[in-house]
């Protein structure tokens, strides 16, 4: 079975039009295959976040083509893209973005409630399972602002997992954590790929982190400069 | 996309800002309740005033006007014939004030299906002789039973009984007249008609219509009493008063019947046009005030939503990142506006009703209105409907622009801004 690549970016360029026009991404082409754990490395300001926002379909203002799961995504309407994100993409931010109005458990449940593929009871059970993966089940009924940074980040990853997405993306998800928590989150990512075959695309500028992934995409000034396989 | 989730999120956002949400809802509550109370009160007053004047006024009044004969002798002369003739100093002819053929007119009117009732009247100019003083006054000869039935005469007889008028030579005095003459129930007063006839009448009651001037110059006696005073037969009436089933038909019927009977016919709309105008102006004022209050409440909602959106930009960005479409986000904030509106409006309607009840119990006693003891309130369901609809409409509009703004939040911009 020759599966489609999970994600394929073809010659993506991005410009910012402020006082002057600046090109932030220059003909970026990358391909992520099923089950891969890929990292993106590069100096601060080289365009990693910008690229990730485009790949996650949140930013639609770019040149080039983006394919997800064998379907062209470029040019689709916002409602379609929202549905796609909900169903197929899990996103983990550098700053643990959780909804403080809801409990930890509800935060994890919301993308699944939105998708409405399962009943509420089933969703609650699944959310609990995901929290267990990250050892957060005891905090399920707390509000996010009662948690530490590392704990919040683990909850965000659990949320990203709730709809069994095709791909999880992270923008420096450990960038704001201490070494111990970083290691913990990294181990969980590793576990996800190895045990569940989860595809991951993680931006980082942690050398060690990158080395431990299946493949690292190196970026410099908006260009992909080399693909280093670490294994 | 399930509304349940949308409402759940809307609820959570409101609870996170419960104080401001309550303030916004109370704003709506306040304006709706004021709207209801104001309209109820204004319309209560309107119908009170209408009742004071319009219910007591015949829908059509037939009478003979004293005017020059339209057929002057010159037109019969062959010398002047059909030319345009100009005559100066024409005097009214000595035709009677009484309506010709009054019996048959009344009979025809009573058979007309559009007519609710007919009450003939005989107005006479008299003097009341008090010591050496002669007070000018009108005596209205009426059928006490019909007058009460059609025009609520009974309601403003404050002393004595209308039935006592059925005895010959009795009179019910206007309160102003009675006060001037210091006449009490049972007194006998001396009356001189314009023709010079002197009669003695027994006072059997006093009335107070609420119109002071009227009460100073008017009194009521039975038709027979006045006819006897004037030395006229039983078919002698000066006015035929008609009440219709449908008040709005008055102008049309007045014209039609006036032509048939060959008498003057005034309809209530023409005679009392100014009352309609007064009611309308009061109505316009109450709607204007009510709607202004609502608009102010609308701005309150607009503010709270804008503030909420500004504070919750992060939450909106997350919702969008995890798959909520712009439409979903719009629905969340529109729901917040409508929920505030729904709670505020429905409580406002209840409080408005209670305010009405309260006003309804405030004593309001005035000599001019003997039957009224508290402020009048109109509980017309129409006001509640209008208030509710307007409340929801304003809150929806107040939520419209903030919701649109929220739906167009760019998550990338927010997330990058961190
Ligand atoms: N809204 C913007 N307008 C103009 N330039 C921007 C804007 N956002 C980011 N940039 C620029 O784009 C470049 C790439 O930014 P970013 O993708 O955040 O880099 P990285 O995530 O690799 O640190 C930077 O030089 C940054 O200054
Ligand atoms: Mg970045």
XYZ file of C-alpha atoms and ligand atoms in Angstrom:
677
model
C 0.000 0.000 0.000
C 1.543 3.252 -1.137
C -0.051 5.690 1.233
C -0.246 9.370 0.421
C 2.078 11.557 2.378
C 0.207 12.977 5.350
C 1.253 16.457 4.395
C 2.895 17.901 1.342
C 3.906 21.536 0.868
C 4.882 22.522 -2.678
C 6.936 25.686 -3.229
C 5.353 27.720 -0.496
C 6.299 31.395 -0.412
C 5.026 33.981 2.004
C 5.351 37.736 1.950
C 4.508 40.332 4.548
C 3.334 43.625 3.175
C 4.011 46.331 5.691
C 5.887 49.514 4.875
C 7.940 47.385 2.538
C 7.447 43.916 1.164
C 9.443 41.246 2.960
C 9.661 37.674 1.859
C 9.566 35.377 4.883
C 9.239 32.015 3.155
C 10.948 31.222 -0.122
C 9.814 28.192 -2.125
C 9.528 25.867 0.845
C 8.730 22.285 -0.116
C 8.418 19.579 2.483
C 6.766 16.215 2.803
C 5.728 14.379 5.958
C 4.945 10.675 5.793
C 2.664 8.637 7.960
C 4.084 7.762 11.365
C 7.071 10.088 11.051
C 8.351 12.248 13.901
C 9.776 15.273 12.127
C 11.347 18.345 13.685
C 11.947 21.765 12.139
C 15.051 23.601 13.301
C 16.366 27.047 12.572
C 17.433 30.317 14.058
C 14.862 32.606 15.596
C 13.139 34.655 12.907
C 13.899 32.264 10.045
C 10.201 31.615 9.410
C 9.435 28.413 11.307
C 6.284 29.646 12.984
C 5.102 31.298 9.798
C 5.505 28.003 7.967
C 3.692 26.077 10.674
C 0.706 28.449 10.626
C 0.408 27.881 6.893
C 0.739 24.111 7.240
C -1.912 24.117 9.945
C -4.325 25.878 7.496
C -4.803 28.829 9.859
C -2.898 31.148 7.533
C -4.247 31.097 3.996
C -2.316 34.032 2.587
C 0.578 32.357 0.760
C 1.803 31.200 -2.646
C 2.270 27.565 -3.507
C 0.251 24.470 -2.733
C -0.593 22.607 0.410
C -1.849 19.034 0.326
C -3.213 17.230 3.343
C -3.956 13.507 3.223
C -3.868 13.552 -0.580
C -6.290 16.464 -0.980
C -5.468 19.997 -2.071
C -6.163 22.404 0.762
C -5.028 25.642 -0.855
C -7.917 27.937 -1.783
C -10.590 26.187 0.252
C -13.145 28.271 2.187
C -12.797 28.990 5.927
C -15.637 26.666 6.964
C -14.011 23.742 5.145
C -10.627 24.542 6.690
C -12.139 24.764 10.185
C -13.710 21.362 9.734
C -10.382 20.007 8.443
C -8.439 21.381 11.401
C -10.989 20.000 13.806
C -10.858 16.556 12.292
C -7.301 16.061 11.111
C -4.903 18.418 12.840
C -3.905 18.719 16.468
C -2.011 21.857 17.373
C 0.207 22.481 20.390
C 1.333 26.048 21.013
C 4.401 27.297 22.794
C 2.199 29.010 25.328
C -0.245 26.504 26.717
C -3.390 27.873 25.260
C -6.268 26.456 27.260
C -9.731 27.900 27.834
C -9.748 29.094 31.429
C -13.558 29.119 31.502
C -13.631 25.318 31.291
C -12.192 22.478 33.354
C -9.193 20.480 32.167
C -11.455 17.628 31.104
C -13.806 19.954 29.209
C -10.855 21.563 27.449
C -9.831 18.157 26.150
C -13.416 17.296 25.215
C -14.288 20.442 23.268
C -12.687 19.561 19.889
C -14.464 16.184 20.042
C -17.779 17.782 20.995
C -17.301 20.064 18.023
C -16.641 17.097 15.749
C -19.626 15.281 17.302
C -18.559 11.899 16.106
C -19.231 10.268 19.454
C -21.745 10.735 22.243
C -20.908 13.043 25.096
C -20.356 10.160 27.493
C -17.973 8.423 25.103
C -16.121 11.681 24.540
C -15.688 12.167 28.273
C -14.287 8.645 28.573
C -11.902 9.178 25.666
C -10.769 12.514 27.098
C -10.057 10.804 30.403
C -7.971 8.167 28.587
C -5.950 10.875 26.844
C -5.372 12.626 30.166
C -4.192 9.315 31.616
C -1.512 9.062 28.933
C -0.059 12.252 30.374
C -0.758 11.308 33.960
C -3.159 14.230 34.324
C -6.339 12.297 35.184
C -6.249 13.504 38.794
C -6.442 17.108 37.630
C -9.378 16.549 35.264
C -11.810 18.686 37.192
C -9.486 21.580 37.943
C -9.454 24.824 36.025
C -6.344 25.319 33.821
C -5.138 28.270 35.860
C -4.657 25.943 38.814
C -2.003 23.974 36.895
C 1.740 24.490 36.374
C 3.145 25.312 32.941
C 4.317 21.760 32.331
C 0.949 20.354 33.365
C -0.891 22.756 31.073
C 1.277 21.738 28.170
C 0.496 18.079 28.802
C -3.207 18.909 28.794
C -2.816 20.743 25.455
C -1.205 17.693 23.957
C -4.029 15.540 25.281
C -6.457 17.963 23.639
C -4.538 17.778 20.358
C -4.933 13.996 20.469
C -8.651 13.796 21.233
C -9.906 13.435 17.640
C -7.145 10.960 16.683
C -5.707 13.482 14.240
C -3.765 12.685 11.118
C -1.009 14.999 12.254
C -0.002 16.855 15.366
C 1.925 20.088 14.967
C 3.743 21.913 17.708
C 5.365 25.335 17.716
C 8.184 25.068 20.254
C 5.942 23.172 22.662
C 8.827 22.746 25.117
C 10.254 26.207 24.563
C 8.706 27.544 27.695
C 9.356 24.577 29.969
C 12.220 23.665 32.286
C 14.489 20.774 31.433
C 12.601 18.185 33.426
C 9.226 19.045 31.956
C 10.747 19.307 28.463
C 12.104 15.819 28.766
C 8.771 14.561 29.998
C 6.879 16.106 27.073
C 9.471 14.840 24.618
C 9.179 11.302 25.999
C 5.439 11.458 25.525
C 5.846 12.538 21.898
C 8.219 9.674 21.366
C 5.740 7.282 22.947
C 2.973 8.558 20.687
C 4.908 7.847 17.482
C 6.268 4.519 18.604
C 3.189 3.086 20.278
C 0.333 4.739 18.396
C 2.052 5.507 15.085
C 1.170 9.178 15.494
C 2.624 11.544 12.896
C 4.303 14.574 14.471
C 5.744 17.805 13.132
C 7.433 19.816 15.844
C 9.245 23.139 15.593
C 12.076 23.469 18.092
C 15.389 25.095 18.556
C 16.482 22.572 21.094
C 19.379 20.693 19.444
C 18.984 17.631 21.619
C 15.272 17.446 21.010
C 15.769 17.628 17.259
C 18.489 14.987 17.241
C 16.170 12.489 18.872
C 13.490 12.810 16.148
C 13.260 10.672 12.982
C 14.133 13.547 10.688
C 15.052 17.206 11.048
C 14.245 19.900 8.504
C 16.776 22.691 8.719
C 15.635 26.222 7.846
C 17.538 29.406 7.230
C 16.154 32.773 6.117
C 12.882 31.315 4.899
C 14.465 28.432 2.986
C 14.872 24.753 3.674
C 18.617 24.165 3.644
C 19.019 20.480 4.304
C 17.246 17.409 5.508
C 19.247 15.558 8.083
C 18.178 12.146 9.107
C 19.260 11.570 12.632
C 18.837 7.828 12.422
C -22.470 21.823 14.559
C -24.490 21.395 17.699
C -26.146 24.401 19.278
C -25.662 22.724 22.588
C -21.897 23.240 22.460
C -22.304 26.816 21.193
C -24.639 27.619 24.072
C -22.350 25.874 26.527
C -19.435 28.031 25.438
C -21.609 31.157 25.464
C -22.693 30.312 28.987
C -19.109 29.776 30.155
C -18.019 33.114 28.669
C -20.904 34.888 30.385
C -20.195 33.250 33.724
C -16.578 34.339 33.450
C -17.850 37.909 33.235
C -20.938 37.476 35.338
C -21.005 40.972 36.808
C -20.926 42.819 33.498
C -23.368 40.322 32.030
C -25.783 40.995 34.856
C -25.397 44.738 34.453
C -26.230 44.419 30.763
C -29.244 42.218 31.520
C -30.446 44.616 34.211
C -30.168 47.440 31.666
C -32.522 45.571 29.356
C -34.773 44.678 32.271
C -34.955 48.287 33.349
C -35.784 49.673 29.933
C -38.378 47.014 29.111
C -40.108 47.399 32.466
C -40.158 51.182 32.107
C -41.484 50.801 28.591
C -44.315 48.564 29.804
C -45.142 50.716 32.835
C -45.027 53.918 30.805
C -47.225 52.627 28.019
C -49.660 51.078 30.476
C -49.900 54.320 32.411
C -50.155 56.600 29.385
C -52.801 54.448 27.781
C -54.629 54.107 31.071
C -54.773 57.890 31.206
C -55.791 58.030 27.572
C -58.722 55.734 28.014
C -59.678 57.569 31.197
C -59.755 60.870 29.348
C -61.441 59.275 26.366
C -63.968 57.827 28.751
C -64.504 61.235 30.298
C -65.312 62.863 26.986
C -65.895 60.345 24.268
C -67.954 57.753 26.102
C -70.350 60.467 27.146
C -70.574 62.002 23.740
C -73.089 60.689 21.238
C -71.530 59.146 18.150
C -73.983 61.111 16.049
C -76.083 64.053 17.176
C -79.029 65.224 15.070
C -80.299 68.743 15.593
C -81.822 71.702 13.785
C -79.531 74.586 13.153
C -80.891 78.082 13.112
C -79.825 79.505 9.791
C -81.196 81.576 6.933
C -83.564 79.795 4.622
C -81.565 78.735 1.548
C -84.652 79.395 -0.645
C -85.051 83.159 -0.607
C -88.056 84.774 -2.361
C -85.877 86.378 -4.989
C -85.294 83.006 -6.587
C -88.991 82.606 -7.256
C -89.169 85.930 -9.093
C -89.135 85.554 -12.855
C -87.408 88.919 -13.111
C -84.178 87.747 -11.435
C -84.528 84.012 -11.960
C -81.425 81.854 -12.137
C -78.889 84.712 -12.157
C -76.342 85.067 -9.406
C -78.229 87.159 -6.860
C -76.606 88.898 -3.980
C -78.741 89.597 -0.899
C -77.480 91.497 2.096
C -78.567 91.265 5.725
C -80.418 87.983 5.509
C -81.925 86.962 8.854
C -82.651 83.426 9.992
C -86.248 82.408 9.518
C -88.359 81.623 12.557
C -88.204 77.908 12.102
C -88.359 75.849 15.277
C -85.302 74.535 17.095
C -87.107 71.239 17.501
C -86.590 68.435 15.051
C -89.505 67.841 12.685
C -90.870 64.359 12.581
C -88.755 63.391 15.544
C -90.900 60.352 16.365
C -90.475 58.745 12.984
C -86.760 59.577 12.897
C -86.271 57.860 16.242
C -88.285 54.897 15.070
C -86.194 54.536 11.921
C -82.960 54.901 13.865
C -83.983 52.248 16.363
C -84.607 49.812 13.526
C -81.233 50.497 11.899
C -78.919 47.503 12.603
C -75.857 49.739 12.857
C -77.372 51.727 15.712
C -76.814 50.611 19.289
C -79.243 52.999 20.889
C -81.079 56.302 20.552
C -81.688 58.866 23.239
C -83.624 62.061 22.512
C -82.789 65.249 24.317
C -84.459 68.572 24.806
C -82.235 71.479 25.715
C -83.795 74.590 27.175
C -82.405 77.912 28.340
C -83.635 78.867 31.800
C -82.955 81.112 34.755
C -82.699 79.812 38.263
C -84.116 82.408 40.598
C -82.099 82.585 43.791
C -83.284 85.414 45.977
C -82.971 88.462 43.769
C -80.441 86.760 41.524
C -81.151 85.035 38.225
C -78.615 82.387 37.227
C -78.445 81.548 33.557
C -78.480 77.819 32.943
C -79.276 74.991 30.557
C -81.708 72.292 31.448
C -81.335 69.117 29.472
C -84.446 67.044 29.236
C -83.405 63.419 28.989
C -84.623 59.892 29.311
C -82.698 58.984 32.462
C -82.641 55.262 31.741
C -81.417 55.584 28.162
C -78.939 58.294 29.056
C -77.397 56.029 31.708
C -77.390 53.033 29.422
C -75.766 54.807 26.486
C -73.673 57.561 28.025
C -73.046 56.432 31.591
C -75.073 59.279 33.077
C -75.599 57.285 36.264
C -71.848 57.151 36.907
C -71.483 60.806 37.496
C -74.595 61.415 39.500
C -72.846 61.821 42.851
C -75.914 62.456 44.971
C -79.428 61.124 44.627
C -80.688 58.634 42.055
C -81.316 58.904 38.344
C -84.660 57.082 38.709
C -86.037 59.995 40.749
C -86.058 62.054 37.572
C -89.044 59.989 36.416
C -91.250 61.967 38.758
C -92.518 65.118 37.142
C -90.932 68.417 38.187
C -87.700 67.044 39.546
C -84.182 68.084 38.631
C -80.607 66.881 39.001
C -78.330 69.883 39.309
C -74.772 70.226 38.099
C -72.409 70.304 41.062
C -71.307 73.823 40.160
C -74.899 75.012 39.893
C -75.878 73.368 43.170
C -72.896 74.910 44.971
C -73.709 78.352 43.656
C -77.330 78.093 44.690
C -76.454 76.261 47.895
C -79.175 73.811 46.949
C -79.401 70.493 48.787
C -81.275 67.298 48.031
C -84.983 67.839 48.589
C -84.877 71.631 48.149
C -87.387 73.206 45.808
C -86.012 75.784 43.384
C -87.660 78.360 41.207
C -87.050 78.282 37.465
C -88.005 80.774 34.757
C -87.929 79.732 31.121
C -86.850 82.003 28.295
C -90.519 82.301 27.376
C -91.305 83.602 30.885
C -92.967 80.505 32.369
C -92.251 80.007 36.067
C -92.062 76.560 37.597
C -90.884 74.996 40.813
C -88.607 71.965 40.613
C -87.522 69.626 43.361
C -83.794 68.829 43.577
C -83.375 65.031 43.545
C -79.647 64.790 42.815
C -76.405 66.378 41.788
C -73.975 65.315 39.088
C -70.295 65.922 38.453
C -69.084 65.217 34.952
C -65.446 66.127 35.553
C -65.717 69.151 33.291
C -66.121 72.035 35.718
C -67.570 74.540 33.279
C -70.183 72.103 32.116
C -71.227 71.380 35.693
C -71.636 75.092 36.413
C -74.153 75.693 33.656
C -76.000 72.418 33.154
C -78.737 70.478 34.892
C -80.849 67.496 33.961
C -84.562 66.898 34.138
C -86.844 64.380 32.479
C -88.064 65.038 28.951
C -91.625 65.374 30.178
C -90.631 67.966 32.773
C -88.863 70.156 30.248
C -91.597 69.717 27.630
C -94.136 70.812 30.203
C -91.948 73.767 31.213
C -91.820 74.907 27.615
C -95.447 74.100 26.985
C -94.566 71.754 24.186
C -95.942 68.322 23.161
C -94.300 65.004 23.930
C -92.613 64.759 20.533
C -90.709 67.997 21.010
C -86.965 67.262 21.022
C -84.035 69.468 20.083
C -81.449 66.703 19.818
C -81.479 63.070 18.905
C -78.378 61.375 20.232
C -77.249 58.131 18.676
C -74.715 55.579 19.798
C -73.443 53.169 17.145
C -72.090 49.642 17.351
C -69.017 50.781 15.470
C -67.782 54.186 16.484
C -65.740 54.482 13.273
C -68.821 54.475 11.085
C -69.992 57.741 12.633
C -68.841 60.220 9.937
C -70.278 58.107 7.134
C -73.588 57.466 8.854
C -73.920 61.092 9.978
C -73.700 62.201 6.373
C -76.066 59.519 5.109
C -78.730 59.903 7.799
C -78.452 63.690 7.971
C -79.379 63.847 4.285
C -82.257 61.388 4.640
C -83.785 63.104 7.689
C -82.979 66.618 6.438
C -81.441 67.654 9.753
C -77.952 68.633 10.835
C -75.848 65.664 11.932
C -72.535 65.961 13.784
C -70.302 62.942 14.202
C -68.020 62.381 17.152
C -64.809 62.346 15.143
C -65.368 65.811 13.768
C -66.501 67.243 17.080
C -63.726 65.712 19.172
C -60.806 65.628 16.779
C -58.557 67.244 19.354
C -58.928 64.340 21.796
C -57.685 61.867 19.239
C -54.693 64.085 18.646
C -53.947 64.285 22.368
C -54.056 60.498 22.734
C -51.818 60.071 19.747
C -49.241 62.525 21.040
C -49.149 60.789 24.423
C -48.698 57.479 22.634
C -45.870 58.776 20.511
C -44.117 60.173 23.583
C -44.328 56.901 25.472
C -43.051 54.877 22.515
C -40.232 57.357 21.960
C -39.147 57.232 25.606
C -39.427 53.447 25.715
C -37.427 52.953 22.565
C -34.788 55.421 23.694
C -34.391 53.417 26.898
C -34.034 50.260 24.833
C -31.409 51.790 22.608
C -29.429 52.815 25.681
C -29.697 49.260 26.994
C -28.586 48.084 23.549
C -25.414 50.127 23.856
C -24.826 48.492 27.230
C -24.921 45.078 25.599
C -22.765 46.291 22.740
C -20.174 47.483 25.251
C -20.072 44.357 27.330
C -19.736 42.193 24.231
C -16.954 44.319 22.818
C -15.154 44.160 26.118
C -15.668 40.427 26.351
C -14.298 39.918 22.863
C -11.289 42.053 23.630
C -10.597 40.118 26.811
C -11.248 36.754 25.218
C -9.202 37.180 22.063
C -7.009 34.285 23.241
C -9.999 32.052 23.749
C -11.388 32.983 20.351
C -8.003 32.188 18.761
C -7.910 28.792 20.467
C -11.456 27.988 19.410
C -10.566 28.825 15.839
C -7.325 26.861 15.973
C -9.115 23.750 17.188
C -11.681 23.905 14.428
C -14.437 26.401 15.178
C -15.442 28.200 11.996
C -16.015 31.966 11.825
C -19.747 31.186 11.739
C -19.519 29.159 14.964
C -17.712 31.995 16.724
C -20.307 34.452 15.429
C -23.063 32.227 16.810
C -21.391 32.054 20.211
C -21.379 35.823 20.614
C -24.793 36.319 19.046
C -26.109 33.749 21.525
C -24.622 35.741 24.381
C -26.408 38.880 23.184
C -29.694 37.042 22.706
C -29.447 35.262 26.056
C -28.889 38.584 27.809
C -31.801 40.008 25.832
C -34.051 37.044 26.575
C -33.424 37.063 30.306
C -33.518 40.871 30.532
C -36.663 41.181 28.420
C -38.684 38.466 30.111
C -37.823 39.709 33.580
C -38.473 43.236 32.303
C -41.969 42.243 31.203
C -42.689 40.766 34.628
C -41.265 43.785 36.476
C -43.154 46.093 34.095
C -46.365 44.288 34.974
C -45.596 44.587 38.693
C -44.825 48.289 38.285
C -48.195 48.644 36.584
C -49.882 46.888 39.503
C -48.084 49.223 41.876
C -49.166 52.362 40.036
C -52.639 50.882 39.854
C -52.748 50.972 43.657
C -51.550 54.528 44.138
C -54.537 56.607 45.262
C -55.585 59.174 42.713
C -58.613 61.059 43.850
C -59.831 64.145 42.160
C -63.109 65.931 42.368
C -63.213 66.033 38.616
C -63.340 62.239 38.368
C -65.699 60.810 40.965
C -65.449 57.206 39.739
C -61.624 57.053 39.800
C -59.806 56.220 43.034
C -56.356 55.064 41.796
C -54.161 55.831 38.811
C -55.430 54.078 35.716
C -53.283 51.400 34.000
C -53.886 49.710 30.689
C -52.663 46.082 30.709
C -52.998 45.661 26.958
C -51.033 42.531 25.892
C -50.016 44.452 22.779
C -47.524 46.473 24.856
C -45.962 43.312 26.239
C -45.630 41.897 22.743
C -44.058 45.086 21.396
C -41.765 45.366 24.435
C -40.615 41.754 24.122
C -40.042 41.927 20.380
C -38.206 45.237 20.616
C -36.101 43.962 23.517
C -34.940 40.941 21.545
C -34.439 42.955 18.399
C -32.246 45.581 20.089
C -30.123 42.982 21.828
C -29.698 41.079 18.582
C -28.616 44.257 16.820
C -26.341 45.174 19.732
C -24.698 41.772 19.390
C -24.483 41.839 15.625
C -21.345 43.905 15.149
C -19.352 42.538 18.085
C -20.187 39.010 16.939
C -19.022 39.823 13.444
C -15.838 41.256 14.843
C -15.239 38.115 16.898
C -15.828 35.893 13.897
C -13.203 37.758 11.910
C -10.479 37.484 14.559
C -7.338 36.096 12.915
C -5.975 33.384 15.224
C -2.494 33.609 13.695
C -2.235 37.243 14.642
C -3.242 36.509 18.238
C -0.999 33.485 18.651
C 1.968 35.211 17.025
C 1.426 38.224 19.271
C 2.364 36.201 22.345
N 3.085 40.385 10.835
C 4.341 40.460 10.385
N 4.713 41.452 9.575
C 5.985 41.536 9.106
N 6.924 40.649 9.393
C 6.630 39.627 10.185
C 5.301 39.487 10.725
N 5.312 38.363 11.481
C 6.549 37.845 11.418
N 7.335 38.587 10.659
C 8.723 38.323 10.338
O 8.807 37.074 9.712
C 9.978 36.426 10.063
C 9.689 35.027 10.501
O 9.013 35.025 11.704
P 8.682 33.687 12.476
O 7.999 32.784 11.500
O 7.934 34.025 13.693
O 10.104 33.111 12.835
P 10.513 31.946 13.825
O 9.259 31.307 14.299
O 11.349 31.066 12.992
O 11.245 32.561 14.933
C 10.643 37.269 11.130
O 11.714 37.990 10.531
C 9.564 38.211 11.570
O 10.109 39.453 11.937
Mg 8.448 31.136 16.215
